[in-house]
Short mmCIF file of N, CA and C in Angstrom, two decimals:
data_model
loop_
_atom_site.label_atom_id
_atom_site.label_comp_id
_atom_site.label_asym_id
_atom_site.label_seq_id
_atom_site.Cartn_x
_atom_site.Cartn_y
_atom_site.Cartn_z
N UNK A 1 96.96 138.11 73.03
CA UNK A 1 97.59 138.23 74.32
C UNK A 1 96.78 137.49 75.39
N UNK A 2 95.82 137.76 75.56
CA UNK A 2 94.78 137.06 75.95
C UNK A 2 94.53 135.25 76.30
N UNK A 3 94.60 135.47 74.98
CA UNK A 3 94.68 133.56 74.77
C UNK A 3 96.06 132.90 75.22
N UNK A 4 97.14 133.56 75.03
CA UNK A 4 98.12 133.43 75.44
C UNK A 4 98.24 132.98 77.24
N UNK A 5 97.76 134.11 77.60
CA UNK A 5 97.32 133.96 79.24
C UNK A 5 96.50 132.87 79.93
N UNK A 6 95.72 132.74 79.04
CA UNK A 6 94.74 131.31 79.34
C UNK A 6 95.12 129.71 79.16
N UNK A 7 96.21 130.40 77.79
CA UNK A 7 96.47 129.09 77.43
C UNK A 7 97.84 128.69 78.52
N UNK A 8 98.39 129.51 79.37
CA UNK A 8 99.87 129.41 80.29
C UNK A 8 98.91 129.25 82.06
N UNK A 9 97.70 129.77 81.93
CA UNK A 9 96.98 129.15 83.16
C UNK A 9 96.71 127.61 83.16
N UNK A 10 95.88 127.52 82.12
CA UNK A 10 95.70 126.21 81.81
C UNK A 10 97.00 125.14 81.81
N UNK A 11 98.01 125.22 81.46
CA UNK A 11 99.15 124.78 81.35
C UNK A 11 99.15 124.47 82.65
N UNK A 12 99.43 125.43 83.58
CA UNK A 12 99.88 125.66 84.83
C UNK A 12 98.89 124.81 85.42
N UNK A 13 97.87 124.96 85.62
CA UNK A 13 96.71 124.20 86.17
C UNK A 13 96.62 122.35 85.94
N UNK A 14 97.06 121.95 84.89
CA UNK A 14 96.92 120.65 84.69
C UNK A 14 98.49 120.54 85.12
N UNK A 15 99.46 120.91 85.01
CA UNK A 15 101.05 120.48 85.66
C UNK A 15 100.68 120.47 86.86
N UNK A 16 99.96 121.61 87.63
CA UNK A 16 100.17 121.15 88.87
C UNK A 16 99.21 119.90 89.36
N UNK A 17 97.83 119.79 88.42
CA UNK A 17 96.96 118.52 88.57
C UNK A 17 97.83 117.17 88.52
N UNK A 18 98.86 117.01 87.70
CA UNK A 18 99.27 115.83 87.46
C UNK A 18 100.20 115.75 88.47
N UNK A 19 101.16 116.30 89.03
CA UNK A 19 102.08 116.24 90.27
C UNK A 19 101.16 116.54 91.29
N UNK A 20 100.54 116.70 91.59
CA UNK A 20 99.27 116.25 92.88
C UNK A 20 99.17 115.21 93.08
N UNK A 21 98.80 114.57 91.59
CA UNK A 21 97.98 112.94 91.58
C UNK A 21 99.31 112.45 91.44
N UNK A 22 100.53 112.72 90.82
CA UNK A 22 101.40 111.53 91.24
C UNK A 22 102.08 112.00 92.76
N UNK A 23 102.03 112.24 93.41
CA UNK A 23 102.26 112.45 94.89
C UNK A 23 101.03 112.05 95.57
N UNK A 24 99.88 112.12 95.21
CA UNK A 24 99.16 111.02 95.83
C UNK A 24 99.35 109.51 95.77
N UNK A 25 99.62 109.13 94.44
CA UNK A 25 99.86 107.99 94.23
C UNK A 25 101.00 107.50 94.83
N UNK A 26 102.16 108.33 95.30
CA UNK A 26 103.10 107.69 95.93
C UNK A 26 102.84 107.56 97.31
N UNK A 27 102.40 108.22 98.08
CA UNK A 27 101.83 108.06 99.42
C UNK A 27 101.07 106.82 99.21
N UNK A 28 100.28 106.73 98.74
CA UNK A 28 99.45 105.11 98.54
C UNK A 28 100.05 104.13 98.35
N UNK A 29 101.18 104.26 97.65
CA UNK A 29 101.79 102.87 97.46
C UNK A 29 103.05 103.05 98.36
N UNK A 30 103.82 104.22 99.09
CA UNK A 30 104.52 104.25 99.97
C UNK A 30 104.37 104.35 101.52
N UNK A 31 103.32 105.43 101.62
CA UNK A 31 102.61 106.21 102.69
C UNK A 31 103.56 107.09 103.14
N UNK A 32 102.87 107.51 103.81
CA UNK A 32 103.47 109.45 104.30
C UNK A 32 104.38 109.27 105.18
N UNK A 33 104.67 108.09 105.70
CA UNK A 33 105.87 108.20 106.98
C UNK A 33 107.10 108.19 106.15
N UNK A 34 107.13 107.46 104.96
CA UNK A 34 108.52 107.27 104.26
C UNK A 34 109.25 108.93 103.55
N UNK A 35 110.34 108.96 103.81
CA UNK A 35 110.90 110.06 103.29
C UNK A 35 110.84 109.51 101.88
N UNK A 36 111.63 110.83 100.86
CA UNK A 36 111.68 110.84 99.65
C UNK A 36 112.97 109.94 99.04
N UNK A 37 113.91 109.61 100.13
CA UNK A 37 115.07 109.15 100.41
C UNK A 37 115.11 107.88 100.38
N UNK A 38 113.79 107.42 101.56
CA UNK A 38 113.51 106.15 102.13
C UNK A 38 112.86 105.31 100.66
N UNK A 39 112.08 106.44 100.25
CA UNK A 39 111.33 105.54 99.02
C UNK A 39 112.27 105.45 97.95
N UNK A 40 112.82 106.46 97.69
CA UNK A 40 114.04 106.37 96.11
C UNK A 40 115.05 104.77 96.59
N UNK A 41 115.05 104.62 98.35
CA UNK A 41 116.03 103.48 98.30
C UNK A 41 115.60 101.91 98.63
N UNK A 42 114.04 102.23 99.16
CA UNK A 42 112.93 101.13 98.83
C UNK A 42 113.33 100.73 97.21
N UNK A 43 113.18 101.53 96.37
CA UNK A 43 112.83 100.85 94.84
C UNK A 43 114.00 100.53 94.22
N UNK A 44 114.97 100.98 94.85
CA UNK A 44 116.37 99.88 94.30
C UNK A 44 116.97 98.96 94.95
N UNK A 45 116.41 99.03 96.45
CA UNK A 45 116.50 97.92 97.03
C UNK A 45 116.34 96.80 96.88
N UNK A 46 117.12 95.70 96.74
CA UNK A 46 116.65 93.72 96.54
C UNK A 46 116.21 93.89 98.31
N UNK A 47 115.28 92.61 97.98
CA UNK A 47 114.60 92.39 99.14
C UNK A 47 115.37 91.23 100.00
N UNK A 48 115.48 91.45 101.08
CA UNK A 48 116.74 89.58 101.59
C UNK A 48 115.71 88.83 101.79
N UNK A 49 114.48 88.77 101.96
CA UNK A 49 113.79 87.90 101.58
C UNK A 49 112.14 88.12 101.11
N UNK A 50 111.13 87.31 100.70
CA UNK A 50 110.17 87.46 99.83
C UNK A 50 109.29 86.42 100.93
N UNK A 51 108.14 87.49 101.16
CA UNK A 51 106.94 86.32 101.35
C UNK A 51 105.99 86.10 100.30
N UNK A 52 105.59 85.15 100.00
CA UNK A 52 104.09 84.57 99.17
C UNK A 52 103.67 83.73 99.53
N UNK A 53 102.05 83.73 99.47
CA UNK A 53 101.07 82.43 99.92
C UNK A 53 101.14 81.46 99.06
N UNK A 54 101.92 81.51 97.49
CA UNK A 54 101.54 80.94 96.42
C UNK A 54 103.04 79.72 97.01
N UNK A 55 103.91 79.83 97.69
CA UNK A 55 105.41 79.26 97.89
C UNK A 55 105.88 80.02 97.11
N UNK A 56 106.12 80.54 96.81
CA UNK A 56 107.04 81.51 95.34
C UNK A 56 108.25 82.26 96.05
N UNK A 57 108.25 82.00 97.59
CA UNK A 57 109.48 83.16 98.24
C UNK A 57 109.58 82.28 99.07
N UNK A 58 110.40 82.89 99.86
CA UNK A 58 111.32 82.28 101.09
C UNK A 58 110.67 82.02 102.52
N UNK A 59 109.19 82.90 102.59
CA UNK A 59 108.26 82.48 103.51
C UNK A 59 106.86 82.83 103.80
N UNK A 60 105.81 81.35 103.70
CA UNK A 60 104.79 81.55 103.27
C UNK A 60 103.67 82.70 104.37
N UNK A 61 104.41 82.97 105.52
CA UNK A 61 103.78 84.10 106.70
C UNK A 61 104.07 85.41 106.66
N UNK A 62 104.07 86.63 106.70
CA UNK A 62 104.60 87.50 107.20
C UNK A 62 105.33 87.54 108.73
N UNK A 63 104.39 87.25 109.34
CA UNK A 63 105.12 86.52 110.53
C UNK A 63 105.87 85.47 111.11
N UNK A 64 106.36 85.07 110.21
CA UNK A 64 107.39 83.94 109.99
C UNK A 64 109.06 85.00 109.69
N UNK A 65 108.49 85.57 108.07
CA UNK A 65 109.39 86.64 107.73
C UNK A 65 110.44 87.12 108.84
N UNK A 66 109.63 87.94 109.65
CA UNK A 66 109.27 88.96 110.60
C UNK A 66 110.60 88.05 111.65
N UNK A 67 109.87 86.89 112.10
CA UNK A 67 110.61 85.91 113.56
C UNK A 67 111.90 85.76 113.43
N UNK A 68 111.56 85.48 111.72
CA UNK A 68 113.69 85.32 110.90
C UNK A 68 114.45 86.21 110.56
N UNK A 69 114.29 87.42 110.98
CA UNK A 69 114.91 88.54 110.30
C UNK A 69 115.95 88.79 111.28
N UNK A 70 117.05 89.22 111.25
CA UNK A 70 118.02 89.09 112.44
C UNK A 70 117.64 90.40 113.11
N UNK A 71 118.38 90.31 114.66
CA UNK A 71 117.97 91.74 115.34
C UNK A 71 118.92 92.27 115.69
N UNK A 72 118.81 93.49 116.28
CA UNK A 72 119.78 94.49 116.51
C UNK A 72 120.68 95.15 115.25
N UNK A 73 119.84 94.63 114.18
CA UNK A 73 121.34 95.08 113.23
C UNK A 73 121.28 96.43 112.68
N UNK A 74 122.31 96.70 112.52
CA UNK A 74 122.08 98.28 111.81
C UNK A 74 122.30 98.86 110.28
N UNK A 75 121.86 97.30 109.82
CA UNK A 75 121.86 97.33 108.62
C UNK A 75 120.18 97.24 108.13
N UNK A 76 119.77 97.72 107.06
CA UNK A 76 118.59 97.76 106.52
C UNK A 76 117.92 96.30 106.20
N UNK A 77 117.12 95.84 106.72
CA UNK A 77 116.51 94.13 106.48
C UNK A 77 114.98 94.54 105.45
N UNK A 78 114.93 94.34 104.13
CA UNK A 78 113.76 94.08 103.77
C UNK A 78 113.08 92.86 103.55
N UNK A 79 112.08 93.46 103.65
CA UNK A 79 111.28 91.47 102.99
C UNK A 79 110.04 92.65 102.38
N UNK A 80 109.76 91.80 101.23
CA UNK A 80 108.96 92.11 99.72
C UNK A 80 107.76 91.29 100.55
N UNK A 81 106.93 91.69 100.45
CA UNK A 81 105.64 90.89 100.28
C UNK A 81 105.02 90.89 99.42
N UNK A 82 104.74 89.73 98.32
CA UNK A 82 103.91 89.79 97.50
C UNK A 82 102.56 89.83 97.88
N UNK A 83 101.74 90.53 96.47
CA UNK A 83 99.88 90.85 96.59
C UNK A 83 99.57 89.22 97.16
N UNK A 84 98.73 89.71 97.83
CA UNK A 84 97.32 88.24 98.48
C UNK A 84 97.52 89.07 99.72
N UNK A 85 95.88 87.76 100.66
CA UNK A 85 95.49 87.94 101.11
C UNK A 85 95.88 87.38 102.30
N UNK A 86 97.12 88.50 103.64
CA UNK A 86 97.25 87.28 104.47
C UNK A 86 96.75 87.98 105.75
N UNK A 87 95.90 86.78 106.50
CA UNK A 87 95.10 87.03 108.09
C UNK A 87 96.32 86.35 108.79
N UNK A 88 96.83 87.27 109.50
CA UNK A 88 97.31 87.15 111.14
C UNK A 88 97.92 88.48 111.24
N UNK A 89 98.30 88.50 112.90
CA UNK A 89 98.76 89.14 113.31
C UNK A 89 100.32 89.49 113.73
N UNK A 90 100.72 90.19 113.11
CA UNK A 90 102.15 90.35 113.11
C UNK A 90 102.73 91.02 114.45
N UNK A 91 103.41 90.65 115.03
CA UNK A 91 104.36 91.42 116.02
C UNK A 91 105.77 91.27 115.45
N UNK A 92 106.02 92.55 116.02
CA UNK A 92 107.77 92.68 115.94
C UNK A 92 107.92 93.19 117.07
N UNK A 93 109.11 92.15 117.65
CA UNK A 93 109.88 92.05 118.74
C UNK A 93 110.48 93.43 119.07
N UNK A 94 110.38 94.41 120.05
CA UNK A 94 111.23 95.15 120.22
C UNK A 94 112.91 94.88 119.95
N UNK A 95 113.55 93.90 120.23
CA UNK A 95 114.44 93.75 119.90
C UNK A 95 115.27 93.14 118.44
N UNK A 96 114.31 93.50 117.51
CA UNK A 96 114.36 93.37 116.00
C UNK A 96 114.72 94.53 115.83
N UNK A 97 113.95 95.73 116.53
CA UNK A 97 114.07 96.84 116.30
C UNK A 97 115.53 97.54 116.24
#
């Protein structure tokens, strides 16, 4: 009976260890502002356009991205950024918003 008990703590204890760490991990690769909603429709989302430093997308800045994205719309605009390393400073126009 005993072992039984230990062995349903233990259980319990590493289920909840592993849904910790994958809810950490999604905050890291999502962050905490995104709903559960926002992210389920991030990852089936196509992107309308792609930046990379390598040319591999549609624009080699983020802030280029950013200048071309249409405004006012009330439709969802993504752009993918691929991994590297990019220095500048991005603004978005209040009226992108």
């Amino acid at each position: 009976m005993m072992s039984n008990c230990l062995a349903i703590i233990k259980y319990m204890e590493t289920k909840n260890r592993t849904e910790a760490l994958k809810k950490m991990q999604e905050v890291e690769l999502h962050g905490e502002w995104m709903t559960i909603r926002d992210r389920k429709m991030m990852e089936e989302a196509s992107p309308n356009v792609v930046v990379a430093r390598t040319g591999r997308g549609n624009y080699h800045t983020i802030g280029e991205a950013v200048r071309k994205a249409p405004d006012m719309t009330l439709n969802r605009y993504v752009i993918r950024i691929k991994a590297g390393t990019y220095r500048e400073n991005v603004v978005i126009p209040l009226e992108t918003l």
